[in-house]
Structure formats: C-alpha cells, structure tokens
Amino acid sequence: MKAQSLLRIVDQISYWVGKTFAWLIVAATLVIAVEVFKRYILNAPTAWIYDLNNMLYGTLFMMCGAYTLALAGHVRADFVYIYLKPRSQAALDLALYLLFFVPGILALIYAGYGYAAESWRIGEHSNVTADGPPIYHFKSVIPVAGALVMLQGLAEIVRCVVCIRTGAWPARLDDVEEIDVIETQLAHSEFIDEESRLATMKSAHAIDDAARHRSSMDMEEDEKKP
C-alpha cells in the first residue's frame, strides 16, 4: 500500500506538470500565426521570433518528459517485450533503468546545471540574431526537467520491483486518451448494436492494456479462464 501511494504521488506530480506545460503548444501556435501574418501580410518580420519559438517548443518537449514516462508513452521496441510475462518485463525494465536510464539522466542533470549556471553567470543571449533574447532562463529548464524525469524514473524502478514481487504491474493514472473518445462516440452512435459496441471496446481496451505494460499472452490466458 505504501509503494502504491508513493507511485500515485509521483505520477500525479508528473501528470500535472505535463498538463500545465502542454499549454505551451497553444502559445507556440499563436506566436507562429502572428509571425506569419506580420511577415507575409505586413512585411514586418520579428528578428527574435525564431529563438522564442525554439524556447517554447523546447520547454514543452523537456517538461512533458516525466508525464510521458508516467503514462508509459515513450516509444519502445514491443515486438519481443509484449510476449514476455509481467515479471520478465519488469526484470528487463529494471535492468535497463539501472544500466542506462539512471546514469544518463544523472549526467543530463549534472551537465544541464553547469550549462544553466554558466549561462546565468554571463547573462547569455542568443547569437542567432544581432540582438538575440536572453536564454539563461531557458537553459534552466534542462536540469529541472531532468530532475522531474529522474523522479518519475525512480517511481518506475519501484513499479518494476513491485511487479517482480507480485507478478502484476501496479496501476497507472488514467488519462483522457483515445479510449475515452472511442467509448463516447460508440455510446452515442445509432449505427452500432450493443454487442458490437462491447466487442469494439473490449478490443480497444486490450490494445491500451498492452501499451501499458501488459503482455498479450497474459490477456489470452485471461480470456480462456471461465
């Protein structure tokens, strides 16, 4: 119970940080739209817009890393992984986290802190344009994002240990994903009967479960049980 509570707290932190910074995509879209209008309609381009757009997108990309990890959304080679038992999946994940993830993210935090500290010390500005905007605040995102990913990574290590002990993956946070959209659309459709709707939702949930650290072999065994 303590492990599950800890996992939920860390997942919630990653979830809300990711959801908050996801709004930067709206800001980036508006910036691009305004710049296109100024550049091609008013013939008055903004010199520093390239830097601003890079900082907005870069911050979005980095600060949503822990959120994506919390939802098991990172790209992985599943052609072998999905056929492993949960304990084997967890053992493989644990080994990869300890061998590659932890040293890599620690290096990112260390190097990112050095870059940010030096940038603040010299009051660094972008050199893309003659009068580029300051970028020291943007470089500060690197160690912060690394720390958040490391926190979520430690939670994933705990999740692996729990799975090795119990044989089942601990639950993850639910999110409004394609499954919810499919269920809503099917519920209001006049062109599908109840049996087909249930069969479609069962198939959709099976795919979603496989993406969330459940093997297809286990699902087949569950279906065979009375």
PDB file of C-alpha atoms in Angstrom:
ATOM      1  CA  MET A   1       0.000   0.000   0.000  1.00  0.00           C
ATOM      2  CA  LYS A   2       2.829   2.392   0.799  1.00  0.00           C
ATOM      3  CA  ALA A   3       4.501   1.681  -2.525  1.00  0.00           C
ATOM      4  CA  GLN A   4       1.235   2.274  -4.393  1.00  0.00           C
ATOM      5  CA  SER A   5       0.676   5.560  -2.536  1.00  0.00           C
ATOM      6  CA  LEU A   6       4.211   6.696  -3.375  1.00  0.00           C
ATOM      7  CA  LEU A   7       3.738   5.780  -7.030  1.00  0.00           C
ATOM      8  CA  ARG A   8       0.474   7.682  -7.189  1.00  0.00           C
ATOM      9  CA  ILE A   9       2.010  10.831  -5.664  1.00  0.00           C
ATOM     10  CA  VAL A  10       4.923  10.831  -8.129  1.00  0.00           C
ATOM     11  CA  ASP A  11       2.598  10.045 -11.030  1.00  0.00           C
ATOM     12  CA  GLN A  12       0.365  12.955 -10.014  1.00  0.00           C
ATOM     13  CA  ILE A  13       3.327  15.344  -9.929  1.00  0.00           C
ATOM     14  CA  SER A  14       4.441  14.276 -13.407  1.00  0.00           C
ATOM     15  CA  TYR A  15       0.849  14.363 -14.642  1.00  0.00           C
ATOM     16  CA  TRP A  16       0.087  17.920 -13.548  1.00  0.00           C
ATOM     17  CA  VAL A  17       3.460  19.299 -14.616  1.00  0.00           C
ATOM     18  CA  GLY A  18       2.946  17.771 -18.064  1.00  0.00           C
ATOM     19  CA  LYS A  19      -0.629  19.026 -18.338  1.00  0.00           C
ATOM     20  CA  THR A  20       0.417  22.522 -17.295  1.00  0.00           C
ATOM     21  CA  PHE A  21       3.323  22.855 -19.719  1.00  0.00           C
ATOM     22  CA  ALA A  22       1.296  21.256 -22.519  1.00  0.00           C
ATOM     23  CA  TRP A  23      -0.421  24.656 -22.855  1.00  0.00           C
ATOM     24  CA  LEU A  24       2.815  25.971 -24.333  1.00  0.00           C
ATOM     25  CA  ILE A  25       1.755  24.391 -27.616  1.00  0.00           C
ATOM     26  CA  VAL A  26      -1.077  26.932 -27.728  1.00  0.00           C
ATOM     27  CA  ALA A  27       1.375  29.765 -27.109  1.00  0.00           C
ATOM     28  CA  ALA A  28       3.741  28.441 -29.785  1.00  0.00           C
ATOM     29  CA  THR A  29       0.878  28.166 -32.271  1.00  0.00           C
ATOM     30  CA  LEU A  30      -0.210  31.748 -31.610  1.00  0.00           C
ATOM     31  CA  VAL A  31       3.361  33.002 -31.940  1.00  0.00           C
ATOM     32  CA  ILE A  32       3.763  31.292 -35.301  1.00  0.00           C
ATOM     33  CA  ALA A  33       0.386  32.552 -36.536  1.00  0.00           C
ATOM     34  CA  VAL A  34       1.159  36.151 -35.584  1.00  0.00           C
ATOM     35  CA  GLU A  35       4.608  35.971 -37.131  1.00  0.00           C
ATOM     36  CA  VAL A  36       3.249  34.565 -40.403  1.00  0.00           C
ATOM     37  CA  PHE A  37       0.777  37.450 -40.544  1.00  0.00           C
ATOM     38  CA  LYS A  38       3.459  40.042 -39.799  1.00  0.00           C
ATOM     39  CA  ARG A  39       5.990  38.536 -42.188  1.00  0.00           C
ATOM     40  CA  TYR A  40       3.799  37.937 -45.247  1.00  0.00           C
ATOM     41  CA  ILE A  41       0.983  40.459 -44.828  1.00  0.00           C
ATOM     42  CA  LEU A  42       2.642  43.405 -43.089  1.00  0.00           C
ATOM     43  CA  ASN A  43       6.166  42.674 -44.378  1.00  0.00           C
ATOM     44  CA  ALA A  44       7.495  43.290 -40.867  1.00  0.00           C
ATOM     45  CA  PRO A  45       9.194  40.077 -39.591  1.00  0.00           C
ATOM     46  CA  THR A  46      10.339  39.811 -35.989  1.00  0.00           C
ATOM     47  CA  ALA A  47      14.046  39.090 -35.569  1.00  0.00           C
ATOM     48  CA  TRP A  48      13.803  37.144 -32.314  1.00  0.00           C
ATOM     49  CA  ILE A  49      10.741  35.037 -33.137  1.00  0.00           C
ATOM     50  CA  TYR A  50      12.878  32.030 -34.122  1.00  0.00           C
ATOM     51  CA  ASP A  51      14.512  31.989 -30.686  1.00  0.00           C
ATOM     52  CA  LEU A  52      11.191  32.403 -28.871  1.00  0.00           C
ATOM     53  CA  ASN A  53       9.587  29.565 -30.789  1.00  0.00           C
ATOM     54  CA  ASN A  54      12.545  27.277 -30.076  1.00  0.00           C
ATOM     55  CA  MET A  55      12.368  28.091 -26.369  1.00  0.00           C
ATOM     56  CA  LEU A  56       8.619  27.466 -26.206  1.00  0.00           C
ATOM     57  CA  TYR A  57       8.803  24.152 -28.033  1.00  0.00           C
ATOM     58  CA  GLY A  58      11.976  23.072 -26.224  1.00  0.00           C
ATOM     59  CA  THR A  59      10.414  23.780 -22.835  1.00  0.00           C
ATOM     60  CA  LEU A  60       7.277  21.880 -23.834  1.00  0.00           C
ATOM     61  CA  PHE A  61       9.328  18.917 -25.043  1.00  0.00           C
ATOM     62  CA  MET A  62      11.504  18.698 -21.938  1.00  0.00           C
ATOM     63  CA  MET A  63       8.915  19.429 -19.250  1.00  0.00           C
ATOM     64  CA  CYS A  64       6.494  16.807 -20.616  1.00  0.00           C
ATOM     65  CA  GLY A  65       9.086  14.022 -20.498  1.00  0.00           C
ATOM     66  CA  ALA A  66       8.152  12.865 -16.995  1.00  0.00           C
ATOM     67  CA  TYR A  67       4.456  12.968 -17.899  1.00  0.00           C
ATOM     68  CA  THR A  68       5.049  10.733 -20.914  1.00  0.00           C
ATOM     69  CA  LEU A  69       7.091   8.312 -18.807  1.00  0.00           C
ATOM     70  CA  ALA A  70       4.347   8.208 -16.167  1.00  0.00           C
ATOM     71  CA  LEU A  71       1.845   7.116 -18.812  1.00  0.00           C
ATOM     72  CA  ALA A  72       4.290   4.634 -20.422  1.00  0.00           C
ATOM     73  CA  GLY A  73       4.044   6.658 -23.610  1.00  0.00           C
ATOM     74  CA  HIS A  74       7.647   6.627 -24.785  1.00  0.00           C
ATOM     75  CA  VAL A  75       8.454   4.717 -27.971  1.00  0.00           C
ATOM     76  CA  ARG A  76       9.839   1.254 -27.386  1.00  0.00           C
ATOM     77  CA  ALA A  77      10.506  -1.940 -29.388  1.00  0.00           C
ATOM     78  CA  ASP A  78       7.495  -4.062 -28.381  1.00  0.00           C
ATOM     79  CA  PHE A  79       7.868  -6.933 -30.847  1.00  0.00           C
ATOM     80  CA  VAL A  80       9.563  -9.074 -28.170  1.00  0.00           C
ATOM     81  CA  TYR A  81       8.624  -7.230 -24.995  1.00  0.00           C
ATOM     82  CA  ILE A  82       4.850  -7.735 -25.278  1.00  0.00           C
ATOM     83  CA  TYR A  83       5.246 -11.533 -25.348  1.00  0.00           C
ATOM     84  CA  LEU A  84       7.096 -11.622 -22.028  1.00  0.00           C
ATOM     85  CA  LYS A  85       5.430 -12.324 -18.699  1.00  0.00           C
ATOM     86  CA  PRO A  86       4.974  -9.271 -16.437  1.00  0.00           C
ATOM     87  CA  ARG A  87       7.817 -10.405 -14.156  1.00  0.00           C
ATOM     88  CA  SER A  88      10.134 -10.774 -17.150  1.00  0.00           C
ATOM     89  CA  GLN A  89       9.056  -7.365 -18.448  1.00  0.00           C
ATOM     90  CA  ALA A  90       9.754  -5.836 -15.049  1.00  0.00           C
ATOM     91  CA  ALA A  91      13.161  -7.517 -14.749  1.00  0.00           C
ATOM     92  CA  LEU A  92      14.139  -6.267 -18.212  1.00  0.00           C
ATOM     93  CA  ASP A  93      12.892  -2.758 -17.449  1.00  0.00           C
ATOM     94  CA  LEU A  94      14.684  -2.711 -14.103  1.00  0.00           C
ATOM     95  CA  ALA A  95      17.986  -3.703 -15.688  1.00  0.00           C
ATOM     96  CA  LEU A  96      17.652  -1.038 -18.380  1.00  0.00           C
ATOM     97  CA  TYR A  97      16.703   1.636 -15.851  1.00  0.00           C
ATOM     98  CA  LEU A  98      19.712   0.859 -13.661  1.00  0.00           C
ATOM     99  CA  LEU A  99      22.212   0.432 -16.504  1.00  0.00           C
ATOM    100  CA  PHE A 100      21.190   3.257 -18.833  1.00  0.00           C
ATOM    101  CA  PHE A 101      18.390   5.452 -17.528  1.00  0.00           C
ATOM    102  CA  VAL A 102      19.774   6.442 -14.121  1.00  0.00           C
ATOM    103  CA  PRO A 103      23.361   7.194 -15.301  1.00  0.00           C
ATOM    104  CA  GLY A 104      22.064   9.016 -18.398  1.00  0.00           C
ATOM    105  CA  ILE A 105      19.597  11.234 -16.563  1.00  0.00           C
ATOM    106  CA  LEU A 106      22.127  11.967 -13.803  1.00  0.00           C
ATOM    107  CA  ALA A 107      24.549  13.096 -16.494  1.00  0.00           C
ATOM    108  CA  LEU A 108      21.822  15.259 -18.022  1.00  0.00           C
ATOM    109  CA  ILE A 109      21.075  16.919 -14.683  1.00  0.00           C
ATOM    110  CA  TYR A 110      24.755  17.494 -13.938  1.00  0.00           C
ATOM    111  CA  ALA A 111      25.586  18.890 -17.376  1.00  0.00           C
ATOM    112  CA  GLY A 112      22.356  20.880 -17.538  1.00  0.00           C
ATOM    113  CA  TYR A 113      23.055  22.511 -14.187  1.00  0.00           C
ATOM    114  CA  GLY A 114      26.516  23.503 -15.393  1.00  0.00           C
ATOM    115  CA  TYR A 115      25.139  24.978 -18.619  1.00  0.00           C
ATOM    116  CA  ALA A 116      22.440  26.889 -16.745  1.00  0.00           C
ATOM    117  CA  ALA A 117      24.786  28.208 -14.043  1.00  0.00           C
ATOM    118  CA  GLU A 118      27.296  29.444 -16.616  1.00  0.00           C
ATOM    119  CA  SER A 119      24.535  30.998 -18.712  1.00  0.00           C
ATOM    120  CA  TRP A 120      23.171  32.915 -15.706  1.00  0.00           C
ATOM    121  CA  ARG A 121      26.687  33.987 -14.722  1.00  0.00           C
ATOM    122  CA  ILE A 122      27.425  35.630 -18.066  1.00  0.00           C
ATOM    123  CA  GLY A 123      23.868  36.789 -18.787  1.00  0.00           C
ATOM    124  CA  GLU A 124      23.858  34.756 -22.009  1.00  0.00           C
ATOM    125  CA  HIS A 125      21.819  35.893 -25.008  1.00  0.00           C
ATOM    126  CA  SER A 126      21.078  34.073 -28.237  1.00  0.00           C
ATOM    127  CA  ASN A 127      23.625  34.622 -31.017  1.00  0.00           C
ATOM    128  CA  VAL A 128      21.244  33.677 -33.828  1.00  0.00           C
ATOM    129  CA  THR A 129      20.436  37.348 -34.353  1.00  0.00           C
ATOM    130  CA  ALA A 130      22.401  40.508 -33.630  1.00  0.00           C
ATOM    131  CA  ASP A 131      20.229  41.375 -30.633  1.00  0.00           C
ATOM    132  CA  GLY A 132      19.051  37.973 -29.516  1.00  0.00           C
ATOM    133  CA  PRO A 133      16.860  37.427 -26.425  1.00  0.00           C
ATOM    134  CA  PRO A 134      18.244  36.092 -23.125  1.00  0.00           C
ATOM    135  CA  ILE A 135      18.387  32.297 -22.909  1.00  0.00           C
ATOM    136  CA  TYR A 136      19.666  31.649 -19.375  1.00  0.00           C
ATOM    137  CA  HIS A 137      16.122  31.059 -18.120  1.00  0.00           C
ATOM    138  CA  PHE A 138      15.570  28.569 -20.946  1.00  0.00           C
ATOM    139  CA  LYS A 139      18.745  26.644 -20.115  1.00  0.00           C
ATOM    140  CA  SER A 140      17.495  26.376 -16.515  1.00  0.00           C
ATOM    141  CA  VAL A 141      14.734  24.128 -17.827  1.00  0.00           C
ATOM    142  CA  ILE A 142      17.293  21.397 -18.611  1.00  0.00           C
ATOM    143  CA  PRO A 143      18.216  20.400 -15.025  1.00  0.00           C
ATOM    144  CA  VAL A 144      14.645  20.966 -13.796  1.00  0.00           C
ATOM    145  CA  ALA A 145      13.208  18.694 -16.478  1.00  0.00           C
ATOM    146  CA  GLY A 146      15.960  16.155 -15.812  1.00  0.00           C
ATOM    147  CA  ALA A 147      15.115  16.122 -12.099  1.00  0.00           C
ATOM    148  CA  LEU A 148      11.436  15.514 -12.862  1.00  0.00           C
ATOM    149  CA  VAL A 149      12.252  12.672 -15.254  1.00  0.00           C
ATOM    150  CA  MET A 150      14.603  11.185 -12.642  1.00  0.00           C
ATOM    151  CA  LEU A 151      11.850  11.355 -10.009  1.00  0.00           C
ATOM    152  CA  GLN A 152       9.455   9.549 -12.307  1.00  0.00           C
ATOM    153  CA  GLY A 153      12.186   7.086 -13.253  1.00  0.00           C
ATOM    154  CA  LEU A 154      12.687   6.192  -9.595  1.00  0.00           C
ATOM    155  CA  ALA A 155       8.955   5.598  -9.365  1.00  0.00           C
ATOM    156  CA  GLU A 156       9.216   3.314 -12.401  1.00  0.00           C
ATOM    157  CA  ILE A 157      12.003   1.380 -10.666  1.00  0.00           C
ATOM    158  CA  VAL A 158       9.720   0.907  -7.653  1.00  0.00           C
ATOM    159  CA  ARG A 159       6.971  -0.170 -10.062  1.00  0.00           C
ATOM    160  CA  CYS A 160       9.316  -2.795 -11.510  1.00  0.00           C
ATOM    161  CA  VAL A 161      10.225  -4.124  -8.059  1.00  0.00           C
ATOM    162  CA  VAL A 162       6.550  -4.379  -7.100  1.00  0.00           C
ATOM    163  CA  CYS A 163       5.786  -6.242 -10.334  1.00  0.00           C
ATOM    164  CA  ILE A 164       8.653  -8.694  -9.766  1.00  0.00           C
ATOM    165  CA  ARG A 165       7.307  -9.422  -6.284  1.00  0.00           C
ATOM    166  CA  THR A 166       3.600  -9.666  -7.129  1.00  0.00           C
ATOM    167  CA  GLY A 167       3.600 -10.722 -10.788  1.00  0.00           C
ATOM    168  CA  ALA A 168       1.348  -7.810 -11.818  1.00  0.00           C
ATOM    169  CA  TRP A 169       2.040  -4.241 -12.858  1.00  0.00           C
ATOM    170  CA  PRO A 170       0.818  -1.580 -10.415  1.00  0.00           C
ATOM    171  CA  ALA A 171      -1.949   0.623 -11.783  1.00  0.00           C
ATOM    172  CA  ARG A 172      -1.133   3.835 -13.597  1.00  0.00           C
ATOM    173  CA  LEU A 173      -3.057   7.084 -13.669  1.00  0.00           C
ATOM    174  CA  ASP A 174      -5.980   7.162 -16.053  1.00  0.00           C
ATOM    175  CA  ASP A 175      -5.903   9.857 -18.688  1.00  0.00           C
ATOM    176  CA  VAL A 176      -8.298  11.173 -21.303  1.00  0.00           C
ATOM    177  CA  GLU A 177      -6.916   9.266 -24.252  1.00  0.00           C
ATOM    178  CA  GLU A 178      -8.285   7.711 -27.424  1.00  0.00           C
ATOM    179  CA  ILE A 179     -10.112   5.039 -25.386  1.00  0.00           C
ATOM    180  CA  ASP A 180     -12.383   7.663 -23.821  1.00  0.00           C
ATOM    181  CA  VAL A 181     -13.086   9.220 -27.206  1.00  0.00           C
ATOM    182  CA  ILE A 182     -13.947   5.838 -28.722  1.00  0.00           C
ATOM    183  CA  GLU A 183     -16.266   4.951 -25.840  1.00  0.00           C
ATOM    184  CA  THR A 184     -18.093   8.292 -26.052  1.00  0.00           C
ATOM    185  CA  GLN A 185     -18.547   8.043 -29.801  1.00  0.00           C
ATOM    186  CA  LEU A 186     -19.819   4.460 -29.642  1.00  0.00           C
ATOM    187  CA  ALA A 187     -22.222   5.277 -26.816  1.00  0.00           C
ATOM    188  CA  HIS A 188     -23.972   7.918 -28.957  1.00  0.00           C
ATOM    189  CA  SER A 189     -23.860   6.054 -32.257  1.00  0.00           C
ATOM    190  CA  GLU A 190     -27.124   4.937 -33.862  1.00  0.00           C
ATOM    191  CA  PHE A 191     -25.387   2.622 -36.328  1.00  0.00           C
ATOM    192  CA  ILE A 192     -23.925   0.003 -33.981  1.00  0.00           C
ATOM    193  CA  ASP A 193     -25.653  -2.544 -31.759  1.00  0.00           C
ATOM    194  CA  GLU A 194     -24.784  -3.202 -28.128  1.00  0.00           C
ATOM    195  CA  GLU A 195     -22.950  -6.462 -28.813  1.00  0.00           C
ATOM    196  CA  SER A 196     -20.692  -4.845 -31.426  1.00  0.00           C
ATOM    197  CA  ARG A 197     -20.085  -1.850 -29.156  1.00  0.00           C
ATOM    198  CA  LEU A 198     -18.961  -4.086 -26.290  1.00  0.00           C
ATOM    199  CA  ALA A 199     -16.746  -6.137 -28.607  1.00  0.00           C
ATOM    200  CA  THR A 200     -15.130  -2.980 -30.008  1.00  0.00           C
ATOM    201  CA  MET A 201     -14.489  -1.539 -26.557  1.00  0.00           C
ATOM    202  CA  LYS A 202     -13.038  -4.855 -25.368  1.00  0.00           C
ATOM    203  CA  SER A 203     -10.616  -4.835 -28.292  1.00  0.00           C
ATOM    204  CA  ALA A 204      -9.691  -1.180 -27.707  1.00  0.00           C
ATOM    205  CA  HIS A 205      -9.044  -1.776 -24.009  1.00  0.00           C
ATOM    206  CA  ALA A 206      -6.912  -4.828 -24.834  1.00  0.00           C
ATOM    207  CA  ILE A 207      -4.691  -2.702 -27.067  1.00  0.00           C
ATOM    208  CA  ASP A 208      -4.496   0.012 -24.410  1.00  0.00           C
ATOM    209  CA  ASP A 209      -3.574  -2.515 -21.718  1.00  0.00           C
ATOM    210  CA  ALA A 210      -0.807  -3.961 -23.889  1.00  0.00           C
ATOM    211  CA  ALA A 211       0.656  -0.483 -24.300  1.00  0.00           C
ATOM    212  CA  ARG A 212       0.594  -0.062 -20.525  1.00  0.00           C
ATOM    213  CA  HIS A 213       2.941  -2.915 -19.663  1.00  0.00           C
ATOM    214  CA  ARG A 214       0.683  -5.932 -20.049  1.00  0.00           C
ATOM    215  CA  SER A 215       1.600  -8.794 -22.315  1.00  0.00           C
ATOM    216  CA  SER A 216      -0.712 -10.117 -24.991  1.00  0.00           C
ATOM    217  CA  MET A 217      -0.033 -13.661 -23.763  1.00  0.00           C
ATOM    218  CA  ASP A 218      -1.460 -12.835 -20.344  1.00  0.00           C
ATOM    219  CA  MET A 219      -4.569 -11.345 -21.922  1.00  0.00           C
ATOM    220  CA  GLU A 220      -5.101 -14.518 -23.970  1.00  0.00           C
ATOM    221  CA  GLU A 221      -4.782 -16.634 -20.832  1.00  0.00           C
ATOM    222  CA  ASP A 222      -7.310 -14.443 -19.023  1.00  0.00           C
ATOM    223  CA  GLU A 223      -9.803 -14.856 -21.861  1.00  0.00           C
ATOM    224  CA  LYS A 224      -9.519 -18.655 -21.604  1.00  0.00           C
ATOM    225  CA  LYS A 225     -10.416 -18.613 -17.914  1.00  0.00           C
ATOM    226  CA  PRO A 226     -14.092 -19.337 -17.142  1.00  0.00           C
TER     227      PRO A 226
END
